[in-house]
PDB file of C-alpha atoms and ligand atoms in Angstrom:
ATOM      1  CA  MET A 198      81.003 111.121 102.092  1.00  0.00           C
ATOM      2  CA  LYS A 199      83.641 108.453 102.542  1.00  0.00           C
ATOM      3  CA  LEU A 200      85.427 108.634  99.188  1.00  0.00           C
ATOM      4  CA  LEU A 201      88.462 106.535  98.272  1.00  0.00           C
ATOM      5  CA  ILE A 202      90.093 106.954  94.866  1.00  0.00           C
ATOM      6  CA  LEU A 203      92.181 104.159  93.357  1.00  0.00           C
ATOM      7  CA  ASP A 204      94.674 103.968  90.557  1.00  0.00           C
ATOM      8  CA  ARG A 205      93.941 100.826  88.529  1.00  0.00           C
ATOM      9  CA  ASP A 206      96.996  99.053  87.122  1.00  0.00           C
ATOM     10  CA  GLY A 207      99.240  97.856  89.927  1.00  0.00           C
ATOM     11  CA  VAL A 208      96.592  98.542  92.580  1.00  0.00           C
ATOM     12  CA  ILE A 209      93.413  96.707  91.547  1.00  0.00           C
ATOM     13  CA  ASN A 210      94.920  94.441  88.897  1.00  0.00           C
ATOM     14  CA  HIS A 211      98.421  93.290  88.063  1.00  0.00           C
ATOM     15  CA  ASP A 212     100.342  95.700  85.851  1.00  0.00           C
ATOM     16  CA  SER A 213     102.774  94.961  83.020  1.00  0.00           C
ATOM     17  CA  ASP A 214     105.488  96.988  81.347  1.00  0.00           C
ATOM     18  CA  ALA A 215     103.879  95.710  78.147  1.00  0.00           C
ATOM     19  CA  TYR A 216     100.571  97.327  79.161  1.00  0.00           C
ATOM     20  CA  ILE A 217      97.347  95.494  79.976  1.00  0.00           C
ATOM     21  CA  LYS A 218      96.105  95.048  76.434  1.00  0.00           C
ATOM     22  CA  SER A 219      93.229  92.555  76.697  1.00  0.00           C
ATOM     23  CA  LEU A 220      90.544  91.329  79.051  1.00  0.00           C
ATOM     24  CA  GLU A 221      92.587  88.140  79.499  1.00  0.00           C
ATOM     25  CA  GLU A 222      95.562  90.210  80.658  1.00  0.00           C
ATOM     26  CA  TRP A 223      93.406  92.046  83.191  1.00  0.00           C
ATOM     27  CA  ILE A 224      93.992  89.943  86.322  1.00  0.00           C
ATOM     28  CA  PRO A 225      92.934  91.191  89.761  1.00  0.00           C
ATOM     29  CA  ILE A 226      95.615  91.348  92.429  1.00  0.00           C
ATOM     30  CA  PRO A 227      94.685  88.799  95.129  1.00  0.00           C
ATOM     31  CA  GLY A 228      92.456  90.428  97.736  1.00  0.00           C
ATOM     32  CA  SER A 229      91.732  93.568  95.712  1.00  0.00           C
ATOM     33  CA  ILE A 230      88.215  92.666  94.578  1.00  0.00           C
ATOM     34  CA  GLU A 231      87.290  91.582  98.082  1.00  0.00           C
ATOM     35  CA  ALA A 232      88.796  94.790  99.484  1.00  0.00           C
ATOM     36  CA  ILE A 233      86.732  96.991  97.168  1.00  0.00           C
ATOM     37  CA  ALA A 234      83.569  95.005  97.973  1.00  0.00           C
ATOM     38  CA  GLN A 235      84.195  95.216 101.719  1.00  0.00           C
ATOM     39  CA  LEU A 236      84.923  98.941 101.530  1.00  0.00           C
ATOM     40  CA  SER A 237      81.786  99.696  99.541  1.00  0.00           C
ATOM     41  CA  LYS A 238      79.662  97.564 101.887  1.00  0.00           C
ATOM     42  CA  ALA A 239      81.144  99.568 104.762  1.00  0.00           C
ATOM     43  CA  GLY A 240      79.871 102.785 103.170  1.00  0.00           C
ATOM     44  CA  TRP A 241      82.906 103.839 101.165  1.00  0.00           C
ATOM     45  CA  THR A 242      82.530 105.159  97.625  1.00  0.00           C
ATOM     46  CA  VAL A 243      85.403 103.659  95.640  1.00  0.00           C
ATOM     47  CA  ALA A 244      86.286 105.586  92.479  1.00  0.00           C
ATOM     48  CA  VAL A 245      89.053 104.887  89.950  1.00  0.00           C
ATOM     49  CA  ALA A 246      91.437 107.201  88.079  1.00  0.00           C
ATOM     50  CA  THR A 247      93.629 105.459  85.523  1.00  0.00           C
ATOM     51  CA  ASN A 248      96.077 106.463  82.792  1.00  0.00           C
ATOM     52  CA  GLN A 249      95.399 104.431  79.680  1.00  0.00           C
ATOM     53  CA  SER A 250      97.906 105.685  77.111  1.00  0.00           C
ATOM     54  CA  GLY A 251      97.643 102.251  75.493  1.00  0.00           C
ATOM     55  CA  ILE A 252      94.547 103.648  73.777  1.00  0.00           C
ATOM     56  CA  ALA A 253      96.500 106.498  72.168  1.00  0.00           C
ATOM     57  CA  ARG A 254      99.301 104.077  71.351  1.00  0.00           C
ATOM     58  CA  GLY A 255      96.841 101.816  69.536  1.00  0.00           C
ATOM     59  CA  TYR A 256      97.547  98.805  71.752  1.00  0.00           C
ATOM     60  CA  TYR A 257      93.852  98.180  72.476  1.00  0.00           C
ATOM     61  CA  PRO A 258      90.502  99.765  71.591  1.00  0.00           C
ATOM     62  CA  LEU A 259      88.189 101.601  73.940  1.00  0.00           C
ATOM     63  CA  SER A 260      85.828  98.601  73.848  1.00  0.00           C
ATOM     64  CA  THR A 261      88.512  96.459  75.502  1.00  0.00           C
ATOM     65  CA  LEU A 262      89.035  99.059  78.216  1.00  0.00           C
ATOM     66  CA  GLU A 263      85.301  99.188  78.836  1.00  0.00           C
ATOM     67  CA  ALA A 264      85.192  95.360  79.003  1.00  0.00           C
ATOM     68  CA  MET A 265      87.891  95.407  81.706  1.00  0.00           C
ATOM     69  CA  HIS A 266      85.884  97.895  83.733  1.00  0.00           C
ATOM     70  CA  ALA A 267      82.672  95.905  83.235  1.00  0.00           C
ATOM     71  CA  ARG A 268      84.529  92.841  84.539  1.00  0.00           C
ATOM     72  CA  LEU A 269      85.752  94.826  87.560  1.00  0.00           C
ATOM     73  CA  ARG A 270      82.196  95.936  88.333  1.00  0.00           C
ATOM     74  CA  GLU A 271      80.872  92.395  87.857  1.00  0.00           C
ATOM     75  CA  LEU A 272      83.452  90.804  90.176  1.00  0.00           C
ATOM     76  CA  VAL A 273      82.860  93.364  92.922  1.00  0.00           C
ATOM     77  CA  ALA A 274      79.066  93.035  92.539  1.00  0.00           C
ATOM     78  CA  GLU A 275      79.394  89.240  92.951  1.00  0.00           C
ATOM     79  CA  GLN A 276      80.814  90.023  96.402  1.00  0.00           C
ATOM     80  CA  GLY A 277      77.935  92.346  97.216  1.00  0.00           C
ATOM     81  CA  GLY A 278      79.821  95.568  96.641  1.00  0.00           C
ATOM     82  CA  GLU A 279      79.927  98.186  93.932  1.00  0.00           C
ATOM     83  CA  VAL A 280      82.503 100.278  92.112  1.00  0.00           C
ATOM     84  CA  GLY A 281      81.956 104.031  91.831  1.00  0.00           C
ATOM     85  CA  HIS A 282      82.908 106.418  89.081  1.00  0.00           C
ATOM     86  CA  ILE A 283      85.750 105.253  86.817  1.00  0.00           C
ATOM     87  CA  VAL A 284      87.721 107.938  84.970  1.00  0.00           C
ATOM     88  CA  TYR A 285      90.464 107.199  82.479  1.00  0.00           C
ATOM     89  CA  CYS A 286      92.946 109.242  80.441  1.00  0.00           C
ATOM     90  CA  PRO A 287      93.153 107.747  76.923  1.00  0.00           C
ATOM     91  CA  HIS A 288      95.817 110.198  75.784  1.00  0.00           C
ATOM     92  CA  GLY A 289      99.493 109.760  75.053  1.00  0.00           C
ATOM     93  CA  PRO A 290     102.275 111.451  77.082  1.00  0.00           C
ATOM     94  CA  ASP A 291     102.881 114.050  74.339  1.00  0.00           C
ATOM     95  CA  GLU A 292      99.291 115.219  73.867  1.00  0.00           C
ATOM     96  CA  GLY A 293      99.392 117.778  76.658  1.00  0.00           C
ATOM     97  CA  CYS A 294      96.003 116.774  78.036  1.00  0.00           C
ATOM     98  CA  GLU A 295      94.831 117.868  81.485  1.00  0.00           C
ATOM     99  CA  CYS A 296      93.800 114.403  82.622  1.00  0.00           C
ATOM    100  CA  ARG A 297      96.987 112.329  82.417  1.00  0.00           C
ATOM    101  CA  LYS A 298      98.561 111.786  85.811  1.00  0.00           C
ATOM    102  CA  PRO A 299     100.609 113.350  87.384  1.00  0.00           C
ATOM    103  CA  LYS A 300      98.177 116.067  86.346  1.00  0.00           C
ATOM    104  CA  PRO A 301      95.146 115.997  88.666  1.00  0.00           C
ATOM    105  CA  GLY A 302      92.458 116.374  85.995  1.00  0.00           C
ATOM    106  CA  MET A 303      90.924 112.956  86.665  1.00  0.00           C
ATOM    107  CA  LEU A 304      90.852 113.555  90.413  1.00  0.00           C
ATOM    108  CA  ARG A 305      89.130 116.880  89.811  1.00  0.00           C
ATOM    109  CA  ALA A 306      86.622 115.123  87.524  1.00  0.00           C
ATOM    110  CA  ILE A 307      85.794 112.665  90.307  1.00  0.00           C
ATOM    111  CA  ALA A 308      85.423 115.525  92.813  1.00  0.00           C
ATOM    112  CA  GLU A 309      83.076 117.270  90.363  1.00  0.00           C
ATOM    113  CA  TYR A 310      81.083 114.075  89.799  1.00  0.00           C
ATOM    114  CA  TYR A 311      80.469 113.631  93.533  1.00  0.00           C
ATOM    115  CA  GLN A 312      80.476 117.361  94.337  1.00  0.00           C
ATOM    116  CA  VAL A 313      83.077 116.875  97.065  1.00  0.00           C
ATOM    117  CA  ASP A 314      86.310 118.515  98.197  1.00  0.00           C
ATOM    118  CA  LEU A 315      89.406 116.417  97.585  1.00  0.00           C
ATOM    119  CA  ARG A 316      91.408 117.689 100.559  1.00  0.00           C
ATOM    120  CA  GLY A 317      92.463 114.707 102.650  1.00  0.00           C
ATOM    121  CA  VAL A 318      90.804 112.187 100.331  1.00  0.00           C
ATOM    122  CA  TRP A 319      93.044 109.155  99.950  1.00  0.00           C
ATOM    123  CA  PHE A 320      94.305 108.485  96.430  1.00  0.00           C
ATOM    124  CA  VAL A 321      95.940 105.071  96.250  1.00  0.00           C
ATOM    125  CA  GLY A 322      98.551 104.391  93.576  1.00  0.00           C
ATOM    126  CA  ASP A 323     101.699 102.502  92.703  1.00  0.00           C
ATOM    127  CA  SER A 324     103.503 105.165  90.677  1.00  0.00           C
ATOM    128  CA  THR A 325     105.091 108.541  91.386  1.00  0.00           C
ATOM    129  CA  GLY A 326     102.580 110.218  89.076  1.00  0.00           C
ATOM    130  CA  ASP A 327      99.745 108.975  91.255  1.00  0.00           C
ATOM    131  CA  LEU A 328     101.304 110.507  94.367  1.00  0.00           C
ATOM    132  CA  GLU A 329     102.013 113.786  92.589  1.00  0.00           C
ATOM    133  CA  ALA A 330      98.468 114.013  91.268  1.00  0.00           C
ATOM    134  CA  ALA A 331      97.162 113.581  94.808  1.00  0.00           C
ATOM    135  CA  LEU A 332      99.424 116.312  96.184  1.00  0.00           C
ATOM    136  CA  ALA A 333      98.420 118.669  93.368  1.00  0.00           C
ATOM    137  CA  VAL A 334      94.854 118.797  94.708  1.00  0.00           C
ATOM    138  CA  GLY A 335      95.496 118.438  98.443  1.00  0.00           C
ATOM    139  CA  ALA A 336      94.483 114.785  98.511  1.00  0.00           C
ATOM    140  CA  GLN A 337      96.355 112.253 100.648  1.00  0.00           C
ATOM    141  CA  PRO A 338      98.920 110.279  98.614  1.00  0.00           C
ATOM    142  CA  VAL A 339      98.896 106.585  99.455  1.00  0.00           C
ATOM    143  CA  LEU A 340     101.383 104.129  97.986  1.00  0.00           C
ATOM    144  CA  VAL A 341     100.827 100.392  97.740  1.00  0.00           C
ATOM    145  CA  LYS A 342     103.766  98.047  97.247  1.00  0.00           C
ATOM    146  CA  THR A 343     102.003  96.055  94.539  1.00  0.00           C
ATOM    147  CA  GLY A 344     102.541  96.797  90.836  1.00  0.00           C
ATOM    148  CA  LYS A 345     105.318  99.356  90.464  1.00  0.00           C
ATOM    149  CA  GLY A 346     105.025 100.319  94.139  1.00  0.00           C
ATOM    150  CA  GLU A 347     108.291  98.782  95.363  1.00  0.00           C
ATOM    151  CA  LYS A 348     110.180 100.457  92.495  1.00  0.00           C
ATOM    152  CA  THR A 349     108.439 103.766  93.226  1.00  0.00           C
ATOM    153  CA  LEU A 350     109.367 103.491  96.897  1.00  0.00           C
ATOM    154  CA  LYS A 351     113.036 102.924  96.056  1.00  0.00           C
ATOM    155  CA  LYS A 352     113.065 106.044  93.839  1.00  0.00           C
ATOM    156  CA  GLY A 353     111.885 108.149  96.766  1.00  0.00           C
ATOM    157  CA  ILE A 354     108.379 109.386  97.539  1.00  0.00           C
ATOM    158  CA  PRO A 355     106.816 112.565  98.962  1.00  0.00           C
ATOM    159  CA  GLU A 356     107.264 112.554 102.732  1.00  0.00           C
ATOM    160  CA  LYS A 357     103.572 112.725 103.593  1.00  0.00           C
ATOM    161  CA  THR A 358     102.793 109.577 101.609  1.00  0.00           C
ATOM    162  CA  LEU A 359     101.139 106.731 103.500  1.00  0.00           C
ATOM    163  CA  ILE A 360     102.457 103.274 102.608  1.00  0.00           C
ATOM    164  CA  PHE A 361     100.607  99.955 102.626  1.00  0.00           C
ATOM    165  CA  ASP A 362     101.450  96.502 101.316  1.00  0.00           C
ATOM    166  CA  ASP A 363      98.341  96.289  99.151  1.00  0.00           C
ATOM    167  CA  LEU A 364      94.712  97.312  98.767  1.00  0.00           C
ATOM    168  CA  ALA A 365      93.593  94.612 101.214  1.00  0.00           C
ATOM    169  CA  ALA A 366      95.741  96.240 103.912  1.00  0.00           C
ATOM    170  CA  ILE A 367      94.108  99.591 103.152  1.00  0.00           C
ATOM    171  CA  ALA A 368      90.658  98.054 103.554  1.00  0.00           C
ATOM    172  CA  ARG A 369      91.694  96.600 106.911  1.00  0.00           C
ATOM    173  CA  GLU A 370      92.896 100.041 107.967  1.00  0.00           C
ATOM    174  CA  LEU A 371      89.748 101.891 106.880  1.00  0.00           C
ATOM    175  CA  ILE A 372      87.029  99.467 107.914  1.00  0.00           C
TER     176      ILE A 372
HETATM  177  O1  LIG B 200      98.496 102.674  86.755  1.00  0.00           O
HETATM  178  P1  LIG B 200      97.407 103.197  85.831  1.00  0.00           P
HETATM  179  O2  LIG B 200      97.371 104.711  85.781  1.00  0.00           O
HETATM  180  O3  LIG B 200      96.021 102.581  86.158  1.00  0.00           O
HETATM  181  O4  LIG B 200      97.747 102.653  84.335  1.00  0.00           O
HETATM  182  C1  LIG B 200      99.094 102.524  83.908  1.00  0.00           C
HETATM  183  C2  LIG B 200      99.010 102.000  82.496  1.00  0.00           C
HETATM  184  O5  LIG B 200      98.304 102.904  81.693  1.00  0.00           O
HETATM  185  C3  LIG B 200     100.360 101.862  81.842  1.00  0.00           C
HETATM  186  O6  LIG B 200     101.056 103.090  81.999  1.00  0.00           O
HETATM  187  C4  LIG B 200     102.279 103.073  81.241  1.00  0.00           C
HETATM  188  O7  LIG B 200     102.903 104.333  81.408  1.00  0.00           O
HETATM  189  P2  LIG B 200     102.864 105.415  80.184  1.00  0.00           P
HETATM  190  O8  LIG B 200     101.388 105.815  80.035  1.00  0.00           O
HETATM  191  O9  LIG B 200     103.402 104.720  78.967  1.00  0.00           O
HETATM  192  O10 LIG B 200     103.729 106.563  80.689  1.00  0.00           O
HETATM  193  C5  LIG B 200     103.217 101.975  81.738  1.00  0.00           C
HETATM  194  O11 LIG B 200     103.599 102.273  83.071  1.00  0.00           O
HETATM  195  C6  LIG B 200     102.506 100.625  81.719  1.00  0.00           C
HETATM  196  O12 LIG B 200     103.304  99.656  82.359  1.00  0.00           O
HETATM  197  C7  LIG B 200     101.172 100.705  82.418  1.00  0.00           C
HETATM  198  O13 LIG B 200     100.448  99.484  82.228  1.00  0.00           O
HETATM  199 MG1  LIG B 201      99.334 102.131  88.427  1.00  0.00          MG
HETATM  200 ZN1  LIG B 202      94.261 112.710  79.154  1.00  0.00          ZN
END
C-alpha cells in the first residue's frame, strides 16, 4: 500500500510556540488540505502521528483535539479526499510514555493498524523528533520547511533526510 505518514503541527497546520489550543487556532498551511486530498485521490493512505503534550499540560481538552481532527477530515473530504488513521500522544515529556516522538510508538501503531512494514515509508515532519522517530523504525525521514522546519534544518538533520518546502511540494513529487 502507498502509505504516507504526516506530523501535524507545522506540516498540515500552522504551529505556535504557544501550542495550538483551540479549533480557531488550528489553521491549515496553504496547500496542505489540497495536497492531502490529491494524495488520497491518487491512492495514497495519509496517516497522522502527532505529539499533543498540550493535553497533559492542561492547555486544551481531548474534545478540542478531536474537533481539530474532525475539521481536518471535513476539509479534506470537501476536496474529495480522505484522511487515514490519526494517532496522537497526549502525554507530557516527563511521563516516559512509548508514544511521544522521538520515540516511534505512534509510527508502530500506524504500521499495526494497516498491517504494513514501515521500512522506507515516508514520515513527514518539521521537528528533529519527527526525523528521529522515522529513523528508529527504518522509515524515511522527510523534513518540510514549514512550521519549525527551517529552525530544525539550521540545527542539523540526519543525512538521509529528504527536504521539501512544504506538503504541497511532497504531493507534487509523489503524484
Ligand atoms: O508537531 P506535532 O507533533 O504535530 O505537535 C507539536 C505540538 O504538540 C507542540 O509540541 C510542543 O513541544 P513539547 O511537546 O512541549 O515538547 C511545542 O513544540 C509546540 O510549539 C507544539 O505546538
Ligand atoms: Mg510538528
Ligand atoms: Zn505518549
